[in-house]
Coordinates of C-alpha atoms and ligand atoms in Angstrom, one line a residue:
Chain A
X1 CA -2.8 -17.5 -11.3
X2 CA 0.6 -17.6 -9.3
X3 CA 2.3 -14.9 -11.3
X4 CA 4.9 -13.0 -8.8
X5 CA 5.0 -15.5 -6.1
X6 CA 8.8 -15.8 -6.4
X7 CA 9.2 -12.1 -6.0
X8 CA 6.6 -11.8 -3.1
X9 CA 8.2 -14.7 -0.9
X10 CA 11.3 -13.1 -1.8
X11 CA 9.6 -9.4 -0.6
X12 CA 8.5 -11.6 2.7
X13 CA 11.6 -13.2 3.7
X14 CA 13.6 -10.2 3.1
X15 CA 11.5 -8.2 5.6
X16 CA 11.5 -10.8 8.3
X17 CA 15.5 -11.6 8.1
X18 CA 16.0 -7.6 8.6
X19 CA 14.2 -7.6 11.2
X20 CA 16.4 -10.1 12.8
X21 CA 15.7 -9.1 16.5
X22 CA 12.0 -10.3 15.9
X23 CA 13.4 -13.8 15.1
X24 CA 15.0 -13.7 18.8
X25 CA 11.8 -12.2 20.4
X26 CA 9.5 -14.3 18.8
X27 CA 11.5 -17.3 20.2
X28 CA 11.6 -16.2 23.8
X29 CA 8.1 -16.4 24.7
X30 CA 7.6 -20.3 24.0
X31 CA 11.3 -20.5 26.0
X32 CA 10.3 -18.6 28.5
X33 CA 7.3 -20.6 29.2
X34 CA 9.4 -23.5 29.3
X35 CA 11.8 -22.3 32.0
X36 CA 9.1 -20.3 34.1
X37 CA 6.0 -22.1 33.6
X38 CA 7.3 -25.4 33.0
X39 CA 9.7 -25.9 35.8
X40 CA 7.5 -24.6 38.1
X41 CA 4.3 -26.8 36.9
X42 CA 6.6 -29.6 37.1
X43 CA 7.0 -29.5 41.1
X44 CA 2.9 -29.5 41.1
X45 CA 2.7 -32.7 38.3
X46 CA 4.6 -35.5 38.8
X47 CA 4.4 -37.1 35.3
X48 CA 2.0 -37.3 32.7
X49 CA 0.3 -40.2 30.8
X50 CA 1.1 -40.1 27.2
X51 CA 0.4 -42.9 24.6
X52 CA 0.6 -45.2 27.4
X53 CA 4.3 -44.2 28.9
X54 CA 4.7 -41.9 31.8
X55 CA 6.7 -38.7 30.6
X56 CA 8.0 -35.5 32.2
X57 CA 5.6 -32.4 32.3
X58 CA 8.5 -30.5 30.6
X59 CA 8.9 -33.1 27.8
X60 CA 5.1 -32.9 27.3
X61 CA 4.9 -29.2 27.5
X62 CA 8.0 -28.8 24.8
X63 CA 6.0 -29.4 21.4
X64 CA 3.2 -27.4 23.0
X65 CA 5.4 -24.5 23.1
X66 CA 6.5 -25.4 19.4
X67 CA 2.5 -24.5 18.6
X68 CA 2.9 -21.5 20.5
X69 CA 6.3 -20.3 18.4
X70 CA 4.3 -21.1 15.2
X71 CA 1.3 -19.4 16.0
X72 CA 3.6 -16.3 16.7
X73 CA 5.0 -16.8 13.2
X74 CA 1.2 -17.0 11.6
X75 CA 0.7 -13.6 13.9
X76 CA 3.5 -11.9 11.6
X77 CA 1.4 -12.2 8.8
X78 CA -1.4 -10.3 10.5
X79 CA 0.5 -7.3 11.1
X80 CA 2.8 -7.5 8.0
X81 CA -0.5 -7.5 6.1
X82 CA -1.9 -4.5 8.2
X83 CA 1.1 -2.2 7.8
X84 CA 1.0 -3.4 4.0
X85 CA -2.3 -1.7 4.0
X86 CA -1.5 1.3 5.9
X87 CA 1.6 2.0 3.9
X88 CA 0.0 1.9 0.6
X89 CA 2.3 -1.0 -0.1
X90 CA -0.8 -3.0 -0.6
X91 CA -2.3 -1.2 -3.4
X92 CA 1.1 -0.9 -4.7
X93 CA 1.3 -4.6 -4.8
X94 CA -2.4 -5.0 -6.2
X95 CA -1.8 -2.6 -9.0
X96 CA 1.5 -4.3 -10.3
X97 CA 1.4 -7.5 -12.5
X98 CA 1.4 -10.2 -9.4
X99 CA -2.0 -11.6 -8.6
X100 CA -3.8 -11.6 -5.4
X101 CA -3.1 -15.2 -4.6
X102 CA 0.5 -15.0 -4.7
X103 CA 0.3 -12.2 -2.3
X104 CA -1.3 -14.5 0.2
X105 CA 0.9 -17.6 -0.9
X106 CA 3.9 -15.5 -0.6
X107 CA 2.6 -15.0 3.3
X108 CA 1.9 -18.3 3.8
X109 CA 5.4 -19.8 2.0
X110 CA 7.0 -17.1 4.3
X111 CA 5.4 -18.4 7.4
X112 CA 6.1 -22.0 7.0
X113 CA 9.5 -21.4 6.5
X114 CA 9.5 -19.3 9.7
X115 CA 7.9 -21.8 11.4
X116 CA 10.7 -24.4 10.5
X117 CA 13.2 -22.0 11.6
X118 CA 11.5 -21.9 14.7
X119 CA 10.5 -25.1 15.0
X120 CA 14.3 -26.0 14.8
X121 CA 15.4 -23.3 17.0
X122 CA 13.0 -24.0 19.8
X123 CA 14.6 -28.1 19.9
X124 CA 18.0 -26.6 19.8
X125 CA 17.1 -24.9 23.0
X126 CA 14.5 -26.9 24.3
X127 CA 15.7 -30.4 24.0
X128 CA 18.8 -30.3 26.3
X129 CA 16.6 -28.9 29.1
X130 CA 14.1 -31.9 28.9
X131 CA 17.1 -34.3 28.0
X132 CA 15.7 -35.8 25.1
X133 CA 16.7 -36.6 21.9
X134 CA 14.9 -36.5 18.8
X135 CA 14.1 -39.5 16.2
X136 CA 14.5 -39.4 12.7
X137 CA 12.0 -41.5 11.8
X138 CA 9.5 -39.1 13.6
X139 CA 11.1 -35.9 11.7
X140 CA 8.5 -35.9 8.6
X141 CA 5.7 -36.0 10.8
X142 CA 7.0 -32.9 13.1
X143 CA 7.9 -30.7 10.3
X144 CA 4.3 -32.0 8.1
X145 CA 2.5 -30.7 11.3
X146 CA 4.4 -27.8 11.5
X147 CA 3.5 -26.9 7.8
X148 CA 0.3 -27.3 8.4
X149 CA 0.0 -25.3 11.5
X150 CA 1.8 -22.6 9.5
X151 CA -1.0 -22.9 7.1
X152 CA -3.7 -22.4 9.6
X153 CA -2.4 -19.7 11.7
X154 CA -1.3 -17.4 8.6
X155 CA -4.8 -17.8 6.9
X156 CA -6.7 -17.1 9.9
X157 CA -4.5 -14.3 10.7
X158 CA -4.8 -12.8 6.9
X159 CA -8.4 -13.1 7.0
X160 CA -8.8 -11.3 10.3
X161 CA -6.6 -8.5 8.7
X162 CA -8.3 -8.2 6.0
X163 CA -11.5 -7.4 7.4
X164 CA -10.1 -5.3 10.5
X165 CA -8.6 -2.1 9.1
X166 CA -8.0 -0.5 12.3
X167 CA -4.8 -0.5 14.8
X168 CA -6.4 -1.0 18.0
X169 CA -9.3 -3.4 17.0
X170 CA -7.1 -5.6 15.3
X171 CA -4.5 -5.6 18.3
X172 CA -7.7 -5.7 20.7
X173 CA -9.1 -8.8 18.8
X174 CA -6.4 -10.8 18.5
X175 CA -5.2 -10.5 21.8
X176 CA -8.7 -11.6 22.9
X177 CA -8.7 -14.4 20.4
X178 CA -5.1 -15.7 22.0
X179 CA -6.4 -16.6 25.3
X180 CA -9.0 -19.0 24.2
X181 CA -6.6 -20.3 21.6
X182 CA -3.8 -21.2 23.8
X183 CA -5.9 -22.3 27.3
X184 CA -8.8 -24.6 25.1
X185 CA -6.4 -26.6 23.7
X186 CA -3.9 -29.6 24.3
X187 CA -0.9 -27.0 24.4
X188 CA -0.2 -27.2 28.2
X189 CA -2.1 -29.9 29.6
X190 CA -3.6 -33.4 28.1
X191 CA -7.4 -32.8 27.5
X192 CA -8.5 -35.8 29.4
X193 CA -7.5 -33.7 32.2
X194 CA -9.4 -30.6 32.0
X195 CA -13.7 -30.4 32.3
X196 CA -15.3 -31.2 29.5
X197 CA -17.2 -28.1 28.3
X198 CA -13.6 -26.8 27.6
X199 CA -12.5 -30.0 26.0
X200 CA -15.2 -29.5 23.6
X201 CA -14.3 -26.4 22.6
X202 CA -10.8 -27.4 22.5
X203 CA -11.9 -30.0 19.9
X204 CA -12.5 -27.0 17.3
X205 CA -9.6 -25.2 18.2
X206 CA -7.0 -26.0 15.5
X207 CA -3.9 -25.4 18.2
X208 CA -5.3 -28.6 20.0
X209 CA -4.5 -30.7 16.6
X210 CA -1.3 -28.8 16.0
X211 CA 0.0 -29.5 19.3
X212 CA -0.9 -33.2 19.3
X213 CA 0.5 -33.8 16.3
X214 CA 3.6 -32.3 16.6
X215 CA 3.5 -34.0 20.1
X216 CA 3.4 -37.5 18.4
X217 CA 6.1 -36.2 15.9
X218 CA 8.4 -35.1 18.8
X219 CA 7.8 -38.1 21.3
X220 CA 5.2 -40.6 20.3
X221 CA 4.3 -42.1 16.9
X222 CA 1.8 -42.1 14.4
X223 CA -0.8 -44.2 15.9
X224 CA -4.5 -44.2 14.8
X225 CA -5.6 -41.3 17.0
X226 CA -2.9 -39.2 15.5
X227 CA -3.9 -40.0 11.9
X228 CA -7.1 -39.0 12.4
X229 CA -6.0 -35.7 14.1
X230 CA -3.7 -35.2 11.2
X231 CA -6.4 -35.2 8.9
X232 CA -8.9 -33.3 10.8
X233 CA -5.9 -30.3 10.8
X234 CA -5.5 -30.9 7.0
X235 CA -8.9 -29.9 7.1
X236 CA -8.6 -26.9 9.1
X237 CA -5.9 -26.0 7.0
X238 CA -7.8 -26.3 3.6
X239 CA -11.0 -24.6 4.8
X240 CA -8.9 -21.6 6.4
X241 CA -6.8 -21.3 3.3
X242 CA -9.6 -21.3 1.0
X243 CA -11.3 -18.6 3.1
X244 CA -8.3 -16.6 3.2
X245 CA -7.7 -16.4 -0.4
X246 CA -11.2 -15.4 -0.9
X247 CA -11.0 -12.3 1.9
X248 CA -7.7 -11.3 -0.2
X249 CA -9.8 -11.3 -3.1
X250 CA -12.1 -9.0 -1.8
X251 CA -9.8 -7.1 0.2
X252 CA -9.8 -3.3 -0.5
X253 CA -7.3 -0.6 0.2
Chain B
X1 CA -9.9 16.8 -35.7
X2 CA -7.0 16.2 -33.3
X3 CA -3.6 16.4 -34.3
X4 CA -3.0 12.6 -33.1
X5 CA -6.4 11.2 -33.7
X6 CA -4.9 8.5 -36.0
X7 CA -3.6 7.0 -32.7
X8 CA -5.2 4.5 -30.3
X9 CA -6.8 6.4 -27.3
X10 CA -4.5 4.8 -24.0
X11 CA -7.3 5.5 -21.8
X12 CA -10.9 5.8 -22.6
X13 CA -13.3 6.5 -19.8
X14 CA -17.0 7.0 -20.2
X15 CA -19.3 8.1 -17.4
X16 CA -16.5 6.6 -14.8
X17 CA -18.3 6.9 -11.4
X18 CA -17.7 6.0 -7.8
X19 CA -19.7 6.3 -4.3
X20 CA -18.9 6.1 -1.2
X21 CA -22.0 6.1 0.9
X22 CA -23.7 8.9 0.3
X23 CA -20.3 10.8 -1.1
X24 CA -20.0 10.6 -5.1
X25 CA -16.2 11.2 -5.3
X26 CA -16.0 10.9 -8.7
X27 CA -19.4 11.7 -10.6
X28 CA -19.5 10.6 -14.1
X29 CA -16.1 12.0 -15.6
X30 CA -15.3 10.8 -19.4
X31 CA -12.0 11.6 -21.3
X32 CA -9.6 10.0 -23.5
X33 CA -5.7 10.4 -23.4
X34 CA -3.8 9.5 -26.2
X35 CA -0.9 7.5 -26.8
X36 CA 2.7 9.2 -25.8
X37 CA 0.7 12.3 -24.4
X38 CA 1.2 14.0 -20.8
X39 CA -2.2 14.2 -19.4
X40 CA -2.7 16.1 -15.8
X41 CA -5.6 16.0 -13.5
X42 CA -5.6 19.3 -11.3
X43 CA -7.9 19.8 -8.8
X44 CA -8.0 21.0 -5.4
X45 CA -7.9 18.5 -2.2
X46 CA -11.1 16.0 -2.2
X47 CA -11.6 16.4 -5.8
X48 CA -11.6 12.9 -6.4
X49 CA -8.2 12.6 -8.1
X50 CA -6.7 9.9 -6.2
X51 CA -10.0 8.2 -6.4
X52 CA -10.1 8.4 -9.9
X53 CA -6.3 6.7 -10.4
X54 CA -7.4 3.9 -7.9
X55 CA -10.3 2.6 -10.1
X56 CA -7.6 3.0 -13.5
X57 CA -4.9 0.9 -11.9
X58 CA -7.6 -1.6 -11.1
X59 CA -7.3 -1.3 -7.3
X60 CA -11.2 0.0 -6.7
X61 CA -13.7 -1.0 -8.6
X62 CA -15.9 2.0 -10.2
X63 CA -19.5 2.4 -9.3
X64 CA -20.8 3.0 -12.5
X65 CA -19.2 3.5 -16.3
X66 CA -16.3 1.9 -17.5
X67 CA -12.7 2.6 -18.4
X68 CA -10.1 1.0 -21.1
X69 CA -6.5 1.2 -20.7
X70 CA -4.4 0.2 -23.5
X71 CA -7.4 -1.7 -25.1
X72 CA -8.3 -3.6 -21.8
X73 CA -11.4 -3.1 -19.4
X74 CA -10.0 -2.2 -15.9
X75 CA -13.1 -4.4 -14.7
X76 CA -13.1 -7.4 -17.0
X77 CA -9.0 -7.7 -18.0
X78 CA -7.9 -6.2 -14.6
X79 CA -5.0 -8.5 -15.0
X80 CA -4.2 -7.4 -18.8
X81 CA -4.6 -3.9 -17.6
X82 CA -1.9 -4.3 -14.4
X83 CA 0.6 -5.8 -17.0
X84 CA 0.8 -2.4 -19.0
X85 CA 0.6 0.0 -16.2
X86 CA 2.8 1.7 -13.3
X87 CA 1.8 3.9 -10.7
X88 CA 3.4 5.8 -8.3
X89 CA 1.2 6.4 -5.0
X90 CA 0.1 9.7 -3.0
X91 CA 1.3 7.0 0.2
X92 CA 4.7 6.5 0.8
X93 CA 4.3 2.3 -0.3
X94 CA 7.6 1.8 0.7
X95 CA 9.0 -1.1 2.4
X96 CA 10.2 0.8 5.8
X97 CA 12.7 -1.9 7.1
X98 CA 14.8 -2.5 4.1
X99 CA 17.4 -0.4 2.5
X100 CA 17.1 1.9 -0.2
X101 CA 18.4 -0.7 -2.5
X102 CA 16.5 -3.4 -1.7
X103 CA 13.3 -1.2 -2.3
X104 CA 14.5 -0.7 -5.7
X105 CA 15.0 -4.1 -6.7
X106 CA 12.1 -5.3 -5.1
X107 CA 9.8 -3.4 -7.1
X108 CA 11.5 -4.6 -9.9
X109 CA 11.2 -8.0 -9.0
X110 CA 7.2 -7.6 -8.7
X111 CA 7.3 -5.5 -11.8
X112 CA 8.5 -8.3 -13.8
X113 CA 11.9 -6.6 -15.0
X114 CA 14.7 -9.1 -15.9
X115 CA 17.6 -9.2 -13.7
X116 CA 20.2 -7.9 -16.0
X117 CA 18.0 -4.8 -16.9
X118 CA 16.7 -4.4 -13.5
X119 CA 20.1 -4.0 -12.0
X120 CA 21.3 -1.6 -15.0
X121 CA 18.2 1.0 -14.9
X122 CA 18.5 0.9 -10.4
X123 CA 22.1 1.8 -10.5
X124 CA 21.0 4.5 -13.5
X125 CA 18.5 5.9 -11.5
X126 CA 20.0 5.9 -8.0
X127 CA 22.7 8.2 -9.9
X128 CA 20.0 10.5 -11.4
X129 CA 18.6 10.8 -8.3
X130 CA 21.5 11.6 -6.0
X131 CA 20.5 8.5 -4.1
X132 CA 24.4 6.7 -4.3
X133 CA 25.3 7.6 -0.7
X134 CA 22.1 6.3 1.0
X135 CA 21.8 2.8 -1.2
X136 CA 22.5 0.7 1.8
X137 CA 20.2 3.0 4.2
X138 CA 17.1 1.9 5.8
X139 CA 14.2 3.6 4.3
X140 CA 12.8 4.6 8.3
X141 CA 16.2 6.6 8.3
X142 CA 15.8 8.7 5.4
X143 CA 14.0 12.4 5.4
X144 CA 10.5 12.6 4.0
X145 CA 11.6 14.2 0.5
X146 CA 14.3 11.3 0.3
X147 CA 11.7 8.8 0.7
X148 CA 9.6 10.4 -1.8
X149 CA 12.5 10.3 -4.1
X150 CA 13.1 6.4 -3.6
X151 CA 9.7 6.1 -4.5
X152 CA 9.5 8.5 -7.6
X153 CA 12.4 7.0 -8.9
X154 CA 11.9 3.6 -8.8
X155 CA 8.5 3.8 -10.8
X156 CA 10.8 4.5 -13.6
X157 CA 12.7 1.1 -13.5
X158 CA 10.4 -0.6 -15.8
X159 CA 8.8 0.4 -19.3
X160 CA 4.9 1.2 -19.1
X161 CA 2.4 1.5 -21.9
X162 CA 0.7 4.0 -19.3
X163 CA 2.4 5.3 -16.3
X164 CA 0.1 6.9 -13.1
X165 CA 2.0 9.4 -11.2
X166 CA 0.0 10.7 -8.4
X167 CA 1.3 13.9 -6.9
X168 CA 5.1 12.8 -7.6
X169 CA 6.5 15.8 -7.1
X170 CA 5.0 16.4 -3.6
X171 CA 8.0 17.1 -1.2
X172 CA 10.7 17.2 -3.8
X173 CA 13.5 19.7 -3.9
X174 CA 13.2 21.7 -7.0
X175 CA 16.6 19.7 -8.6
X176 CA 14.4 16.2 -8.0
X177 CA 11.3 18.1 -9.2
X178 CA 13.1 19.0 -12.3
X179 CA 14.4 15.3 -12.6
X180 CA 11.2 14.1 -12.3
X181 CA 9.9 16.4 -15.4
X182 CA 12.6 15.2 -17.5
X183 CA 11.9 11.4 -17.0
X184 CA 8.5 12.1 -17.6
X185 CA 9.1 13.9 -21.1
X186 CA 11.6 11.5 -22.0
X187 CA 9.6 8.5 -21.4
X188 CA 6.3 10.2 -23.0
X189 CA 8.6 10.8 -25.8
X190 CA 9.1 7.0 -26.2
X191 CA 5.5 6.2 -26.6
X192 CA 4.6 6.2 -22.6
X193 CA 1.5 8.0 -21.9
X194 CA 1.4 9.5 -18.6
X195 CA -1.3 10.6 -16.3
X196 CA -0.2 13.1 -13.4
X197 CA -2.0 14.7 -10.8
X198 CA -0.9 17.7 -9.1
X199 CA -2.0 20.8 -7.2
X200 CA 0.9 22.5 -8.6
X201 CA -0.3 24.8 -11.6
X202 CA 3.3 25.6 -12.9
X203 CA 4.1 22.0 -12.9
X204 CA 1.1 21.4 -15.1
X205 CA 1.3 24.2 -17.4
X206 CA 5.2 23.0 -17.9
X207 CA 4.5 19.2 -18.2
X208 CA 1.2 18.6 -19.5
X209 CA -0.1 18.1 -22.7
X210 CA -3.6 18.6 -21.9
X211 CA -5.0 19.4 -18.4
X212 CA -8.6 18.1 -17.0
X213 CA -9.6 20.5 -14.2
X214 CA -11.6 18.6 -11.5
X215 CA -13.8 19.5 -8.8
X216 CA -16.0 17.6 -6.7
X217 CA -15.6 14.6 -8.7
X218 CA -16.6 16.0 -11.7
X219 CA -14.5 17.4 -15.0
X220 CA -15.2 20.9 -15.7
X221 CA -12.6 22.0 -18.1
X222 CA -10.5 19.8 -20.1
X223 CA -7.9 21.4 -22.9
X224 CA -4.1 22.1 -23.4
X225 CA -3.0 24.5 -20.7
X226 CA -2.8 27.4 -23.4
X227 CA -6.0 26.9 -24.4
X228 CA -7.1 27.2 -20.8
X229 CA -5.3 30.0 -20.4
X230 CA -7.1 31.7 -23.4
X231 CA -10.4 31.5 -22.0
X232 CA -9.9 34.1 -19.9
X233 CA -9.0 36.4 -23.0
X234 CA -5.5 37.5 -22.4
X235 CA -4.6 40.8 -20.7
X236 CA -3.0 41.1 -17.1
X237 CA -3.8 39.8 -13.9
X238 CA -3.7 42.3 -11.0
X239 CA -3.8 40.6 -7.6
X240 CA -4.6 42.9 -4.5
X241 CA -4.5 42.7 -0.8
X242 CA -6.2 44.6 1.6
X243 CA -6.2 45.3 5.0
X244 CA -9.5 44.1 7.0
X245 CA -12.5 43.5 4.9
X246 CA -12.0 43.2 1.6
X247 CA -16.0 42.4 0.8
X248 CA -17.1 46.0 0.6
X249 CA -14.1 46.9 -1.8
X250 CA -15.0 43.8 -3.8
X251 CA -18.4 44.9 -4.5
X252 CA -17.3 48.5 -5.5
X253 CA -15.0 47.1 -8.0
X254 CA -17.5 45.0 -9.4
X255 CA -19.5 48.2 -10.5
X256 CA -16.1 48.9 -12.9
X257 CA -16.3 48.0 -16.6
X258 CA -13.1 47.6 -17.0
X259 CA -12.0 45.5 -14.9
X260 CA -13.1 41.9 -14.4
X261 CA -13.0 40.3 -10.6
X262 CA -12.3 36.8 -10.8
X263 CA -12.6 36.4 -7.1
X264 CA -10.8 37.1 -3.9
X265 CA -9.5 40.3 -5.8
X266 CA -7.9 38.7 -8.4
X267 CA -8.6 41.4 -11.1
X268 CA -8.7 40.9 -15.2
X269 CA -7.6 44.1 -17.0
X270 CA -6.6 44.7 -20.8
X271 CA -3.5 46.8 -19.3
X272 CA -2.3 46.9 -16.2
X273 CA 0.1 49.7 -16.7
X274 CA -2.6 52.0 -17.7
X275 CA -5.4 51.4 -15.5
X276 CA -3.5 50.7 -12.2
X277 CA -3.3 54.6 -11.0
X278 CA -6.9 55.3 -11.2
X279 CA -7.4 52.0 -9.9
X280 CA -5.3 52.4 -6.7
X281 CA -7.0 56.0 -6.2
X282 CA -10.4 54.5 -6.7
X283 CA -10.0 51.8 -3.8
X284 CA -8.5 54.7 -1.7
X285 CA -11.7 56.7 -2.3
X286 CA -13.9 53.8 -1.2
X287 CA -11.6 53.3 2.1
X288 CA -9.5 50.7 1.3
X289 CA -6.1 50.0 2.5
X290 CA -3.9 48.6 0.1
X291 CA -1.2 46.1 1.4
X292 CA 0.2 44.4 -1.4
X293 CA -0.6 44.7 -5.3
X294 CA 1.3 42.1 -8.1
X295 CA 0.8 42.1 -11.5
X296 CA 1.0 39.0 -13.8
X297 CA 0.1 37.3 -16.5
X298 CA -3.1 35.1 -16.1
X299 CA -2.2 31.4 -14.9
X300 CA -4.0 28.3 -14.6
X301 CA -5.1 29.4 -11.1
X302 CA -6.7 32.2 -12.5
X303 CA -8.5 29.6 -14.7
X304 CA -9.2 27.4 -11.8
X305 CA -10.7 30.6 -9.7
X306 CA -13.3 31.9 -12.5
X307 CA -14.2 28.0 -13.2
X308 CA -15.0 27.8 -9.2
X309 CA -14.9 30.9 -7.6
X310 CA -12.5 29.0 -5.2
X311 CA -9.0 29.3 -4.9
X312 CA -7.6 26.0 -5.2
X313 CA -5.6 25.9 -1.9
Ligands
ATP1 N1 -12.4 4.6 0.8 C1 -13.1 5.9 0.8 N2 -14.3 5.9 1.7 C2 -14.9 7.0 2.2 N3 -14.7 8.3 1.2 C3 -13.2 8.4 0.7 C4 -12.9 7.0 0.4 N4 -11.6 7.3 -0.5 C5 -11.6 8.7 -0.8 N5 -13.2 9.5 -0.4 C6 -13.4 10.6 -0.3 O1 -13.9 11.1 -1.7 C7 -13.3 12.1 -2.2 C8 -12.1 12.4 -3.1 O2 -10.8 11.8 -2.3 P1 -9.9 12.0 -3.4 O3 -8.4 11.4 -2.4 O4 -10.0 11.0 -4.6 O5 -9.2 13.3 -3.5 P2 -8.3 13.9 -3.9 O6 -8.4 14.7 -5.2 O7 -6.9 12.9 -4.5 O8 -7.4 14.8 -3.2 P3 -5.9 15.1 -2.6 O9 -5.6 16.3 -3.5 O10 -6.2 15.8 -1.3 O11 -5.4 14.0 -2.9 C9 -12.8 12.7 -0.8 O12 -14.0 13.2 -0.2 C10 -12.5 11.9 0.2 O13 -12.9 12.0 1.8
MG2 MG1 -5.0 12.2 -4.0

């Protein structure tokens, strides 16, 4: 079923590493958010209550920005899939001995790899900024959450790109989706600070669970609530992943 | 019976059809291609060549009909079919940001060619197609023809049972074109079956064992190049260009009995040398001003014009 996965993963990573400026570029948005938005907000928000402790807003924001970075990696899959279809490389791959699922898996694995690198880089730049060290014991939770985040976003954007064939529609829709995805979530603020309508929307948004579990991995611990959130995130990942496999099976060149 | 009838057919299509909404792009075509044969699909733009290849390479499901490639059904056993085929697409299908070498290498990997063999074949093909100096260049920096060279050359890395080439020589210089012809012949000698689409009549004539002429989704003739040309009944073709409207002259000429108008003042005659003086005089007497006259042997183009009443491009 996964024939050719290694070759396709190799291809994705090769393309990604050849466009190294994209790594820098995709890193700069979350970092800029921390520097500009984060610092501006620390003047407004004195401290934030998190898992019973009062913490700095910058520290609260950092895991949210990691989630944003992972989202950016997932979004790459949208464009590479679009380009593959546009250039004919998709047709070339679909007529070769590799399977369609392997093509999707290759993209997801490469997005997960990119996410890990992204997490690492944001931590390297971000941790000194907020003056915090990460505890090794929390690392598995952080990485697991980053993994699920990569699977979620990559699957979601592959579904989008396999349905929408035209460039302008695809970019309009993905920009449109990004707003609520970012602001109806716990990326920038704790959910009990926002109006209840927004809060309910946020509960339907995988970004919330990604940000929350990343946050627990970075500065909190695996509490009962975080465990439930992790389970919800698993459910989101499985659902989106299955849907993306189905949509790749039906994709037409 | 056919010369090679002891061989199993490599491709067998029956009533293969593809509809896009109201448009029937491929209309109940049926043909067989024998193992090791070079089969040409010849037809004007939009005739349905690429759509046919897409169905045969399993990326587009037929609306109707069946196709068997190397013993496997393109719908029911598409996985098995894909293990046996290779294809050069009409689209570039290259990885833009990767180097020439990477594009060869990744193609070989995806086709499942083992490392050692892959490397040998790539080095050989890069040399054959004169791409040594461009090995490390990104595709986006190549000229259109060089891009095409990369795309065509890498298709010969693996060995296939059936290789589909959709206008492989489009945009190639004469030297690379000949290289492709050589490779195609070589692979066909080794038993590979080749299906090639083209608008280029000379190419089809020189390369193909048999040709299917396809127009508006239908195969309107299928035979060896020679047999197709023989259908015209030999003789010479005189092509005349006149100034202004040729409709009237065409009408007048159709009244002559030693001349057959294939369409657009391409006239088939038994012997050009004998008839030419009379013909120019006749056109002059009807008020036609001749700009240009050329005489040649019948080509596949004439066959096409005769079958469809149109020029191929
Ligand atoms: N995906 C599609 N949706 C709708 N119509 C299509 C699609 N693909 C092809 N067609 C139409 O089907 C017809 C056959 O197209 P096809 O690409 O097979 O032609 P072709 O013989 O390869 O032409 P060319 O020489 O220009 O490559 C054309 O009229 C084309 O517009
Ligand atoms: Mg075509």
